[in-house]
Short mmCIF file of C-alpha atoms and ligand atoms in Angstrom, two decimals:
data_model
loop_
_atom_site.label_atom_id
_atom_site.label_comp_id
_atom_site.label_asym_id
_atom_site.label_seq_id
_atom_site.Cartn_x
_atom_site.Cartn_y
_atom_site.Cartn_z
CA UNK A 294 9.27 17.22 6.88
CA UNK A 295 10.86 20.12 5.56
CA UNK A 296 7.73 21.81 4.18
CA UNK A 297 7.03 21.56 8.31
CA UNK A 298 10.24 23.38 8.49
CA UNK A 299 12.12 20.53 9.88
CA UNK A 300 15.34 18.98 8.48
CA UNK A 301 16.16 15.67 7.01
CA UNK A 302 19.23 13.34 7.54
CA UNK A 303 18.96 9.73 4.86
CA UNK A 304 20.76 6.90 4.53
CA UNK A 305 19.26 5.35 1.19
CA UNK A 306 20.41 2.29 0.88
CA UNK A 307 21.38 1.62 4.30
CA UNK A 308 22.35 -1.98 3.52
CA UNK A 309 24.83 -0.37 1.91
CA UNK A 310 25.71 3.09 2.73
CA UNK A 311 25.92 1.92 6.74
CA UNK A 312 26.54 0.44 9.22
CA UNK A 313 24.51 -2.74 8.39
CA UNK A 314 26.97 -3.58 5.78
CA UNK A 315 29.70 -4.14 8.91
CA UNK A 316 27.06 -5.81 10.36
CA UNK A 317 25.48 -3.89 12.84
CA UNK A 318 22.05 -5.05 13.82
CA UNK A 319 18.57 -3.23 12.53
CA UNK A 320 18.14 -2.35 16.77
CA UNK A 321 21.57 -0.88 16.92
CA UNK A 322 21.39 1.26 13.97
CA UNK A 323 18.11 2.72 15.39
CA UNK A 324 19.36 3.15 19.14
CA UNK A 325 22.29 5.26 16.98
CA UNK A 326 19.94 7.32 14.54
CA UNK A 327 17.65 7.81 17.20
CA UNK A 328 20.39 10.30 19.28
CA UNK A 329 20.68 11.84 16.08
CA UNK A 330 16.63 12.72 15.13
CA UNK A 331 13.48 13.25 16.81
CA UNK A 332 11.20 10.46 14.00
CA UNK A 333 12.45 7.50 12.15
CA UNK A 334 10.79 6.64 9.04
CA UNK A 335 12.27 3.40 8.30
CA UNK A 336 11.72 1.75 4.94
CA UNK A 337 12.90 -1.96 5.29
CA UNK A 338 12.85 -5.01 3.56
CA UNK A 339 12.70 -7.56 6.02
CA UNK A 340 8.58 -8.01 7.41
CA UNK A 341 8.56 -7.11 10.79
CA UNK A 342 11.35 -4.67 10.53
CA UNK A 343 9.61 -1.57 12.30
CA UNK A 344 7.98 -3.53 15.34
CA UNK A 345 11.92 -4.58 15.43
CA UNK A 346 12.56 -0.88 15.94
CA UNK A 347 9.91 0.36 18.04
CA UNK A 348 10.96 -1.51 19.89
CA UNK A 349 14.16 0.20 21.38
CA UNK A 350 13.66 2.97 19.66
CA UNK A 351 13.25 6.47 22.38
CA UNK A 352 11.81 8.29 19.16
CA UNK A 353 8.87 7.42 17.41
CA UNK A 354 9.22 5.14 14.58
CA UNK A 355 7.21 5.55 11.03
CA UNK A 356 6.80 2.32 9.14
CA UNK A 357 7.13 3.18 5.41
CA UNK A 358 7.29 -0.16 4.29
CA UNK A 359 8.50 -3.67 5.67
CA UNK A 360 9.19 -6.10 2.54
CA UNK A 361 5.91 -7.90 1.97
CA UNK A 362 4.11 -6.59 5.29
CA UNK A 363 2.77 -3.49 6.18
CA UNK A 364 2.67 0.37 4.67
CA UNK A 365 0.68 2.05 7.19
CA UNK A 366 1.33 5.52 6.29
CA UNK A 367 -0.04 4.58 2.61
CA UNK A 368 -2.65 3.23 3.72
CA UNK A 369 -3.85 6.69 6.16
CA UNK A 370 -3.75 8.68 2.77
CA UNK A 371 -5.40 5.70 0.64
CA UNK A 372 -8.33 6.37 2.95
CA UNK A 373 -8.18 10.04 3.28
CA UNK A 374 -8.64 9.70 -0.52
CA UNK A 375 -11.71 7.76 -0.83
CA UNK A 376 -13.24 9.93 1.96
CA UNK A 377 -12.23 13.08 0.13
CA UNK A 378 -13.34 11.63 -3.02
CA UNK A 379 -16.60 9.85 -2.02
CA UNK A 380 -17.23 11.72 1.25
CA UNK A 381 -17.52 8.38 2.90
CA UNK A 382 -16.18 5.53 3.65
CA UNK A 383 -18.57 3.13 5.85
CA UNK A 384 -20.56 0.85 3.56
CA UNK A 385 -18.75 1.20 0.25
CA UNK A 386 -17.71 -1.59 -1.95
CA UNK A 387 -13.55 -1.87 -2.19
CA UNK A 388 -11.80 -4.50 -4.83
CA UNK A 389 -8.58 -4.89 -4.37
CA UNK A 390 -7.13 -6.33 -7.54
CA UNK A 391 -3.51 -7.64 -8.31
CA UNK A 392 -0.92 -9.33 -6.07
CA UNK A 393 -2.68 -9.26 -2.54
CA UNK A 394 -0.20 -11.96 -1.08
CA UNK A 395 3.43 -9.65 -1.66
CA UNK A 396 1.10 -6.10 -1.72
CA UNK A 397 1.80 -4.57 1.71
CA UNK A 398 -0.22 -1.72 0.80
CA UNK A 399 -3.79 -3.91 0.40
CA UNK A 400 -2.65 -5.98 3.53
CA UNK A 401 -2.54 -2.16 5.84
CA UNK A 402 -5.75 -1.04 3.78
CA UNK A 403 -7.92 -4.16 4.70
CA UNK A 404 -6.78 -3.81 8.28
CA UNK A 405 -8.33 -0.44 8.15
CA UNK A 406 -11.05 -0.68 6.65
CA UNK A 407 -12.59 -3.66 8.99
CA UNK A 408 -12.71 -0.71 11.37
CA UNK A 409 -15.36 0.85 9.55
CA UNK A 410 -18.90 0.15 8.93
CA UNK A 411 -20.51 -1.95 6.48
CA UNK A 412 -17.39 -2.51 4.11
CA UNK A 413 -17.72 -4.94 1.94
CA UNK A 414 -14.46 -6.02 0.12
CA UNK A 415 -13.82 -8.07 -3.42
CA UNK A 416 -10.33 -9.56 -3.74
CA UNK A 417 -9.59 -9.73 -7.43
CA UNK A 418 -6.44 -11.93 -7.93
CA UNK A 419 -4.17 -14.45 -9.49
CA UNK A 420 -4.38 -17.73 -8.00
CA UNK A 421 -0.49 -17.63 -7.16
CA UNK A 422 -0.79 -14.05 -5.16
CA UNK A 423 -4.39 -14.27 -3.44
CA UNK A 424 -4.55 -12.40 -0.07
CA UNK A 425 -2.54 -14.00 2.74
CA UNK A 426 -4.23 -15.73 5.57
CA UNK A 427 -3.62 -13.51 8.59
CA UNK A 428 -5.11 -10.64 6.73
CA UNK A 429 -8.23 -13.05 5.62
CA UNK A 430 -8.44 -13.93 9.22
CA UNK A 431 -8.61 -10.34 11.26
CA UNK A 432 -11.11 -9.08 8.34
CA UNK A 433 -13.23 -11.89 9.29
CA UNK A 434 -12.63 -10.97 13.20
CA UNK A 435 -13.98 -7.79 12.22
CA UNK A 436 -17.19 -8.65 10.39
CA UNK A 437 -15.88 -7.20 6.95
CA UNK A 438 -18.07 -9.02 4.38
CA UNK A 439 -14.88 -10.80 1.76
CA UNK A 440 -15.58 -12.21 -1.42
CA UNK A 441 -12.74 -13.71 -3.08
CA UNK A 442 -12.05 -14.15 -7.14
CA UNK A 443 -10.15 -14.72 -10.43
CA UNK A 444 -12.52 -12.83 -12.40
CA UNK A 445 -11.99 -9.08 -12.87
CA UNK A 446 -15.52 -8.35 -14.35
CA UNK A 447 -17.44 -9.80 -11.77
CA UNK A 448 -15.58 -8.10 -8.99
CA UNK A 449 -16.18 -4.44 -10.69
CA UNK A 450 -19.91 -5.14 -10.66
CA UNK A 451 -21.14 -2.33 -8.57
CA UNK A 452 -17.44 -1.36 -7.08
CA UNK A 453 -17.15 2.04 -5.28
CA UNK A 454 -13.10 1.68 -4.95
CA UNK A 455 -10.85 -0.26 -7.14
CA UNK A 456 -7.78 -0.07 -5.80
CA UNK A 457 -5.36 -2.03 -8.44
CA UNK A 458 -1.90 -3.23 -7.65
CA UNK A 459 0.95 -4.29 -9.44
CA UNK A 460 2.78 -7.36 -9.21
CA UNK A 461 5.51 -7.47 -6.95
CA UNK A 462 8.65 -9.09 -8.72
CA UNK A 463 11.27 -8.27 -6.55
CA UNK A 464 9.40 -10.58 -3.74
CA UNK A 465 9.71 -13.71 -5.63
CA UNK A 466 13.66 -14.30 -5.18
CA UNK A 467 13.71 -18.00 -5.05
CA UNK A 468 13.22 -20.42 -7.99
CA UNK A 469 9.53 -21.86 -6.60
CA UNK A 470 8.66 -17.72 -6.22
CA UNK A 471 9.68 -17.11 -9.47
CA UNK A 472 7.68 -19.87 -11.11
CA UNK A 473 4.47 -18.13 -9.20
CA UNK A 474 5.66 -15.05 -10.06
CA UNK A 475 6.11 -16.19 -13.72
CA UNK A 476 2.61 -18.08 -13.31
CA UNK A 477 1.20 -14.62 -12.06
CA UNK A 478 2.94 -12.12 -14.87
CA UNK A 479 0.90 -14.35 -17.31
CA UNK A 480 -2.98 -13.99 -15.48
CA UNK A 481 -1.98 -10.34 -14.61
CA UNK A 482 -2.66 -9.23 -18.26
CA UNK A 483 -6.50 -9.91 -17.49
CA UNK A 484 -6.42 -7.68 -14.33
CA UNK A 485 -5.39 -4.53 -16.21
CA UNK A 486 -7.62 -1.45 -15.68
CA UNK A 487 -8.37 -0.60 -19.56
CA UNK A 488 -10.40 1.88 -20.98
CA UNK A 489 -13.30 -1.06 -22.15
CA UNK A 490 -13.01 -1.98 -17.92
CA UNK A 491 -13.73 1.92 -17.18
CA UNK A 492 -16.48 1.32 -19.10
CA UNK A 493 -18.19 -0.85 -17.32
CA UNK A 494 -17.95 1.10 -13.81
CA UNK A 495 -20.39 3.69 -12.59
CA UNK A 496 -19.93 7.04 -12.37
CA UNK A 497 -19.04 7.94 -9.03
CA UNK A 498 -16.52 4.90 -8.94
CA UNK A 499 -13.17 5.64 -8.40
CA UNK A 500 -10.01 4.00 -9.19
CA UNK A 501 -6.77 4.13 -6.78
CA UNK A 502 -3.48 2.62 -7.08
CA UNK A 503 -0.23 3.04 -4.69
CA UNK A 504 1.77 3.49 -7.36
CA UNK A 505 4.31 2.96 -8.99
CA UNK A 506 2.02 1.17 -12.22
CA UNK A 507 3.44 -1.14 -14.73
CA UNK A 508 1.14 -1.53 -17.31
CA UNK A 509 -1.69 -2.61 -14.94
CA UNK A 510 -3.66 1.01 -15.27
CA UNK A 511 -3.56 1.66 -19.39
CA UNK A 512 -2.52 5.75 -19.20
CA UNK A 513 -5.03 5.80 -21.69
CA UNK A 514 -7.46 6.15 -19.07
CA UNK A 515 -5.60 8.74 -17.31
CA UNK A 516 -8.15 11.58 -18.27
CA UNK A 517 -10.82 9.83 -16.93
CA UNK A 518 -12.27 12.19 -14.04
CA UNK A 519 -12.34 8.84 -11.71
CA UNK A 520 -9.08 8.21 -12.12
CA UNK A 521 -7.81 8.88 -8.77
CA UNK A 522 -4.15 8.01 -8.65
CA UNK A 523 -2.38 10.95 -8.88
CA UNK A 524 -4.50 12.72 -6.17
CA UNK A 525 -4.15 10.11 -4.04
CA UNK A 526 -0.08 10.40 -4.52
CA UNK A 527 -0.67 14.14 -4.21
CA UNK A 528 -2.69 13.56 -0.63
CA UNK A 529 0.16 11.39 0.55
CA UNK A 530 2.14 14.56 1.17
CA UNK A 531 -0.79 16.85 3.34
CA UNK A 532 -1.31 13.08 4.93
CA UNK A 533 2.19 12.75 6.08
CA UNK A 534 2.69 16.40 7.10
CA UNK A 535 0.42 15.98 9.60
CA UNK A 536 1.48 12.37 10.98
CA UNK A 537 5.04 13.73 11.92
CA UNK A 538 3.52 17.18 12.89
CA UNK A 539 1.17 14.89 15.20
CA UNK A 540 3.81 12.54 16.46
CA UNK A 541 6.24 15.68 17.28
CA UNK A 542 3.84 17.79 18.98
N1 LIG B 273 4.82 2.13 -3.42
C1 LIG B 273 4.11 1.03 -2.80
C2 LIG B 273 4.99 0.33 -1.78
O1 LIG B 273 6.00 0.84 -1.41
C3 LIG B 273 3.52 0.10 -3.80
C4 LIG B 273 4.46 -0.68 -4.67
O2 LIG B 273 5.69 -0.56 -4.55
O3 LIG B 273 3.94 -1.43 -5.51
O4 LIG B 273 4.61 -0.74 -1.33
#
Protein backbone atom coordinates (compact mmCIF):
# COMPACT_ATOMS: atom_id res chain seq x y z
CA UNK A 1 0.00 0.00 0.00
CA UNK A 2 2.39 2.56 0.68
CA UNK A 3 4.81 1.73 -2.15
CA UNK A 4 1.24 2.75 -4.10
CA UNK A 5 1.60 5.86 -2.15
CA UNK A 6 -1.26 5.15 0.07
CA UNK A 7 -1.24 5.07 3.90
CA UNK A 8 -1.74 2.39 6.41
CA UNK A 9 -3.75 2.37 9.74
CA UNK A 10 -3.24 -1.57 11.88
CA UNK A 11 -4.61 -2.96 14.63
CA UNK A 12 -2.34 -6.19 15.14
CA UNK A 13 -3.75 -8.07 17.42
CA UNK A 14 -7.14 -6.80 17.30
CA UNK A 15 -8.40 -9.37 19.81
CA UNK A 16 -6.52 -7.48 21.86
CA UNK A 17 -5.60 -4.05 20.96
CA UNK A 18 -9.64 -3.32 20.18
CA UNK A 19 -12.59 -3.20 20.41
CA UNK A 20 -13.21 -7.01 20.22
CA UNK A 21 -11.71 -7.39 23.57
CA UNK A 22 -15.01 -5.24 25.00
CA UNK A 23 -16.77 -7.33 22.89
CA UNK A 24 -17.72 -5.72 19.93
CA UNK A 25 -18.72 -8.00 17.12
CA UNK A 26 -16.26 -8.86 13.91
CA UNK A 27 -19.40 -6.80 11.69
CA UNK A 28 -19.22 -3.86 13.98
CA UNK A 29 -15.59 -3.41 14.04
CA UNK A 30 -15.67 -3.43 10.18
CA UNK A 31 -18.82 -1.04 9.75
CA UNK A 32 -16.27 1.27 12.18
CA UNK A 33 -12.86 0.73 10.24
CA UNK A 34 -14.61 0.94 7.15
CA UNK A 35 -15.47 5.06 7.78
CA UNK A 36 -12.00 5.18 8.54
CA UNK A 37 -10.23 3.42 5.10
CA UNK A 38 -11.01 2.86 1.62
CA UNK A 39 -9.74 -1.52 1.77
CA UNK A 40 -9.79 -3.86 4.64
CA UNK A 41 -7.35 -6.56 4.67
CA UNK A 42 -8.53 -8.58 7.45
CA UNK A 43 -6.42 -11.41 8.82
CA UNK A 44 -8.73 -13.52 11.15
CA UNK A 45 -8.77 -16.56 12.91
CA UNK A 46 -12.14 -17.67 12.90
CA UNK A 47 -13.04 -19.61 9.09
CA UNK A 48 -15.49 -17.64 7.53
CA UNK A 49 -14.38 -14.43 9.03
CA UNK A 50 -14.12 -12.26 5.72
CA UNK A 51 -17.51 -13.46 4.03
CA UNK A 52 -18.60 -12.21 7.76
CA UNK A 53 -17.26 -8.84 6.68
CA UNK A 54 -18.10 -8.45 3.20
CA UNK A 55 -20.76 -8.65 4.17
CA UNK A 56 -21.57 -5.14 5.69
CA UNK A 57 -18.65 -3.90 4.79
CA UNK A 58 -19.16 -0.39 2.11
CA UNK A 59 -15.31 -0.94 1.32
CA UNK A 60 -13.89 -3.77 -0.23
CA UNK A 61 -12.66 -6.42 1.96
CA UNK A 62 -9.16 -8.48 1.34
CA UNK A 63 -9.12 -11.89 2.93
CA UNK A 64 -5.53 -12.47 4.19
CA UNK A 65 -6.27 -15.40 6.03
CA UNK A 66 -9.36 -16.95 7.94
CA UNK A 67 -7.99 -19.67 10.58
CA UNK A 68 -8.00 -22.95 8.70
CA UNK A 69 -9.96 -21.60 5.48
CA UNK A 70 -9.00 -19.56 2.82
CA UNK A 71 -5.75 -17.20 1.76
CA UNK A 72 -6.82 -15.98 -1.48
CA UNK A 73 -4.39 -13.31 -1.97
CA UNK A 74 -1.54 -16.12 -1.46
CA UNK A 75 -2.85 -18.08 -3.54
CA UNK A 76 -3.04 -15.10 -6.77
CA UNK A 77 0.84 -14.80 -6.27
CA UNK A 78 1.37 -18.75 -5.76
CA UNK A 79 0.10 -18.86 -9.33
CA UNK A 80 1.65 -15.83 -10.75
CA UNK A 81 4.78 -17.77 -9.67
CA UNK A 82 4.45 -20.95 -11.41
CA UNK A 83 3.35 -19.00 -14.55
CA UNK A 84 6.37 -16.75 -14.27
CA UNK A 85 8.48 -19.63 -13.53
CA UNK A 86 7.13 -22.30 -15.96
CA UNK A 87 5.35 -19.94 -18.39
CA UNK A 88 2.30 -22.04 -17.91
CA UNK A 89 0.05 -23.26 -15.92
CA UNK A 90 -2.74 -25.51 -17.79
CA UNK A 91 -1.68 -29.15 -17.78
CA UNK A 92 1.11 -29.20 -15.20
CA UNK A 93 1.46 -31.66 -12.46
CA UNK A 94 1.01 -29.84 -8.72
CA UNK A 95 1.73 -31.97 -5.27
CA UNK A 96 0.74 -30.44 -2.55
CA UNK A 97 2.55 -32.01 0.36
CA UNK A 98 2.09 -31.46 4.22
CA UNK A 99 -0.99 -30.59 6.30
CA UNK A 100 -3.75 -30.10 3.52
CA UNK A 101 -6.67 -30.36 6.18
CA UNK A 102 -5.47 -26.93 8.55
CA UNK A 103 -3.34 -25.41 5.21
CA UNK A 104 -5.60 -22.58 3.99
CA UNK A 105 -3.14 -21.77 1.48
CA UNK A 106 -3.45 -25.43 -0.55
CA UNK A 107 -7.31 -25.26 0.12
CA UNK A 108 -7.38 -21.39 -2.09
CA UNK A 109 -4.65 -22.95 -4.53
CA UNK A 110 -6.74 -26.11 -5.48
CA UNK A 111 -9.77 -23.90 -5.91
CA UNK A 112 -7.77 -22.15 -8.50
CA UNK A 113 -6.27 -24.29 -10.18
CA UNK A 114 -9.58 -26.49 -11.15
CA UNK A 115 -10.12 -23.38 -13.26
CA UNK A 116 -7.45 -24.22 -15.47
CA UNK A 117 -6.83 -26.81 -17.99
CA UNK A 118 -5.59 -30.18 -17.67
CA UNK A 119 -4.23 -29.91 -13.96
CA UNK A 120 -3.55 -32.78 -12.53
CA UNK A 121 -2.94 -32.63 -8.69
CA UNK A 122 -1.02 -35.22 -6.09
CA UNK A 123 -1.93 -34.70 -2.43
CA UNK A 124 1.04 -35.85 -0.44
CA UNK A 125 -0.02 -36.12 3.28
CA UNK A 126 -0.24 -37.49 6.74
CA UNK A 127 -3.13 -39.57 7.32
CA UNK A 128 -4.28 -37.18 10.29
CA UNK A 129 -4.16 -33.81 7.93
CA UNK A 130 -5.29 -35.18 4.35
CA UNK A 131 -7.21 -32.54 2.29
CA UNK A 132 -10.67 -31.69 3.63
CA UNK A 133 -13.75 -32.81 1.88
CA UNK A 134 -15.30 -29.65 0.45
CA UNK A 135 -12.08 -28.90 -1.28
CA UNK A 136 -11.95 -32.77 -2.59
CA UNK A 137 -15.45 -32.20 -3.70
CA UNK A 138 -15.37 -28.74 -5.97
CA UNK A 139 -11.93 -30.16 -7.55
CA UNK A 140 -13.89 -33.05 -8.59
CA UNK A 141 -16.85 -30.56 -9.82
CA UNK A 142 -14.25 -29.17 -11.86
CA UNK A 143 -12.71 -32.17 -13.61
CA UNK A 144 -9.20 -31.68 -11.85
CA UNK A 145 -7.64 -35.17 -12.09
CA UNK A 146 -6.69 -35.91 -7.76
CA UNK A 147 -4.60 -38.55 -6.69
CA UNK A 148 -4.29 -38.89 -3.09
CA UNK A 149 -1.12 -40.41 -0.90
CA UNK A 150 1.18 -41.12 2.10
CA UNK A 151 4.11 -41.62 0.04
CA UNK A 152 6.33 -38.64 -0.81
CA UNK A 153 8.40 -40.44 -3.57
CA UNK A 154 5.70 -41.56 -5.54
CA UNK A 155 3.95 -38.25 -5.61
CA UNK A 156 7.32 -36.38 -6.95
CA UNK A 157 7.40 -38.82 -9.86
CA UNK A 158 7.18 -36.49 -12.74
CA UNK A 159 5.93 -33.29 -10.51
CA UNK A 160 6.07 -29.83 -12.23
CA UNK A 161 5.10 -27.91 -8.76
CA UNK A 162 5.72 -29.08 -5.31
CA UNK A 163 4.28 -26.85 -3.25
CA UNK A 164 5.26 -28.13 0.51
CA UNK A 165 3.54 -26.98 3.64
CA UNK A 166 4.19 -27.02 7.10
CA UNK A 167 2.22 -28.36 9.77
CA UNK A 168 -0.11 -26.19 11.34
CA UNK A 169 0.20 -26.51 15.27
CA UNK A 170 -1.57 -23.71 16.41
CA UNK A 171 -4.90 -25.39 14.73
CA UNK A 172 -4.89 -28.36 16.88
CA UNK A 173 -6.07 -26.62 20.31
CA UNK A 174 -8.04 -29.40 21.76
CA UNK A 175 -6.68 -32.63 23.32
CA UNK A 176 -8.13 -35.10 20.26
CA UNK A 177 -6.27 -32.21 17.77
CA UNK A 178 -3.32 -32.44 19.55
CA UNK A 179 -3.04 -36.22 19.50
CA UNK A 180 -3.40 -35.80 15.42
CA UNK A 181 -1.27 -33.13 15.53
CA UNK A 182 1.24 -35.17 17.66
CA UNK A 183 0.37 -38.27 15.28
CA UNK A 184 1.22 -35.84 12.28
CA UNK A 185 4.65 -34.09 13.77
CA UNK A 186 5.87 -37.78 13.78
CA UNK A 187 4.98 -38.79 9.69
CA UNK A 188 5.94 -35.14 8.81
CA UNK A 189 9.70 -36.01 9.09
CA UNK A 190 9.18 -38.22 5.82
CA UNK A 191 7.59 -35.25 3.90
CA UNK A 192 10.65 -33.02 4.20
CA UNK A 193 12.02 -31.57 0.91
CA UNK A 194 15.86 -32.78 1.31
CA UNK A 195 18.58 -32.43 -0.88
CA UNK A 196 18.46 -36.63 -1.78
CA UNK A 197 14.34 -35.59 -2.67
CA UNK A 198 15.76 -32.67 -5.07
CA UNK A 199 17.45 -35.27 -6.49
CA UNK A 200 15.04 -37.15 -7.73
CA UNK A 201 12.99 -34.19 -9.53
CA UNK A 202 13.55 -32.98 -13.04
CA UNK A 203 14.99 -30.08 -14.04
CA UNK A 204 12.47 -27.67 -14.81
CA UNK A 205 10.55 -28.68 -11.51
CA UNK A 206 10.05 -26.19 -9.15
CA UNK A 207 9.51 -26.14 -5.54
CA UNK A 208 7.11 -23.47 -3.69
CA UNK A 209 6.20 -23.06 -0.19
CA UNK A 210 3.95 -20.17 1.56
CA UNK A 211 6.22 -19.81 4.03
CA UNK A 212 7.03 -19.53 6.97
CA UNK A 213 9.18 -23.31 6.86
CA UNK A 214 9.99 -25.31 9.86
CA UNK A 215 12.29 -27.77 8.96
CA UNK A 216 10.07 -29.16 6.15
CA UNK A 217 12.41 -27.50 3.17
CA UNK A 218 16.26 -28.50 4.46
CA UNK A 219 18.02 -24.74 3.68
CA UNK A 220 20.49 -26.93 2.40
CA UNK A 221 18.72 -26.91 -0.73
CA UNK A 222 18.29 -23.31 -0.78
CA UNK A 223 20.85 -22.78 -3.72
CA UNK A 224 19.16 -24.99 -5.78
CA UNK A 225 18.05 -22.82 -8.95
CA UNK A 226 14.38 -24.56 -8.52
CA UNK A 227 14.01 -23.53 -5.36
CA UNK A 228 11.32 -21.09 -5.73
CA UNK A 229 10.33 -19.84 -2.32
CA UNK A 230 11.78 -16.76 -1.88
CA UNK A 231 10.61 -15.45 -5.33
CA UNK A 232 7.44 -16.48 -4.77
CA UNK A 233 7.49 -14.36 -1.26
CA UNK A 234 9.18 -11.65 -3.33
CA UNK A 235 6.08 -11.78 -6.09
CA UNK A 236 3.62 -11.55 -3.23
CA UNK A 237 4.44 -7.86 -3.01
CA UNK A 238 4.09 -6.77 -7.16
CA UNK A 239 0.90 -9.35 -6.68
CA UNK A 240 -0.68 -7.37 -3.99
CA UNK A 241 0.22 -3.92 -5.35
CA UNK A 242 -1.85 -4.45 -8.00
CA UNK A 243 -4.98 -6.18 -6.17
CA UNK A 244 -5.54 -2.94 -4.01
CA UNK A 245 -4.45 -0.69 -7.00
CA UNK A 246 -7.29 -2.79 -8.91
CA UNK A 247 -9.87 -2.77 -6.20
CA UNK A 248 -9.30 1.20 -5.64
CA UNK A 249 -9.39 2.25 -9.11
N1 LIG B 1 1.79 -17.81 5.75
C1 LIG B 1 0.79 -18.78 5.36
C2 LIG B 1 -0.54 -18.49 6.02
O1 LIG B 1 -0.73 -17.44 6.56
C3 LIG B 1 1.25 -20.18 5.57
C4 LIG B 1 1.49 -20.63 6.99
O2 LIG B 1 1.29 -19.86 7.95
O3 LIG B 1 1.90 -21.79 7.14
O4 LIG B 1 -1.41 -19.34 5.96
Amino acid sequence: MLRLGGQVISTENARDFSSAIKGESLEDSVRIVAGYADAIVLRHPEEGAALRAAQVSPVPILNAGDGAGEHPTQSLLDLYTIQRELGRIDGLRVVMVGDLANGRTVHSLARLLANFEGVRLTLAAPPAVTMRADVLAQLGAGGVLVEETDALAEALAGADVIYQTRLQRERFADAAGEAAGAAAARIAERFRITEAVMASLGPDAIVLHPLPRVGEIDPAVDGDPRAAYFRQARNGVAVRMALLAELLR
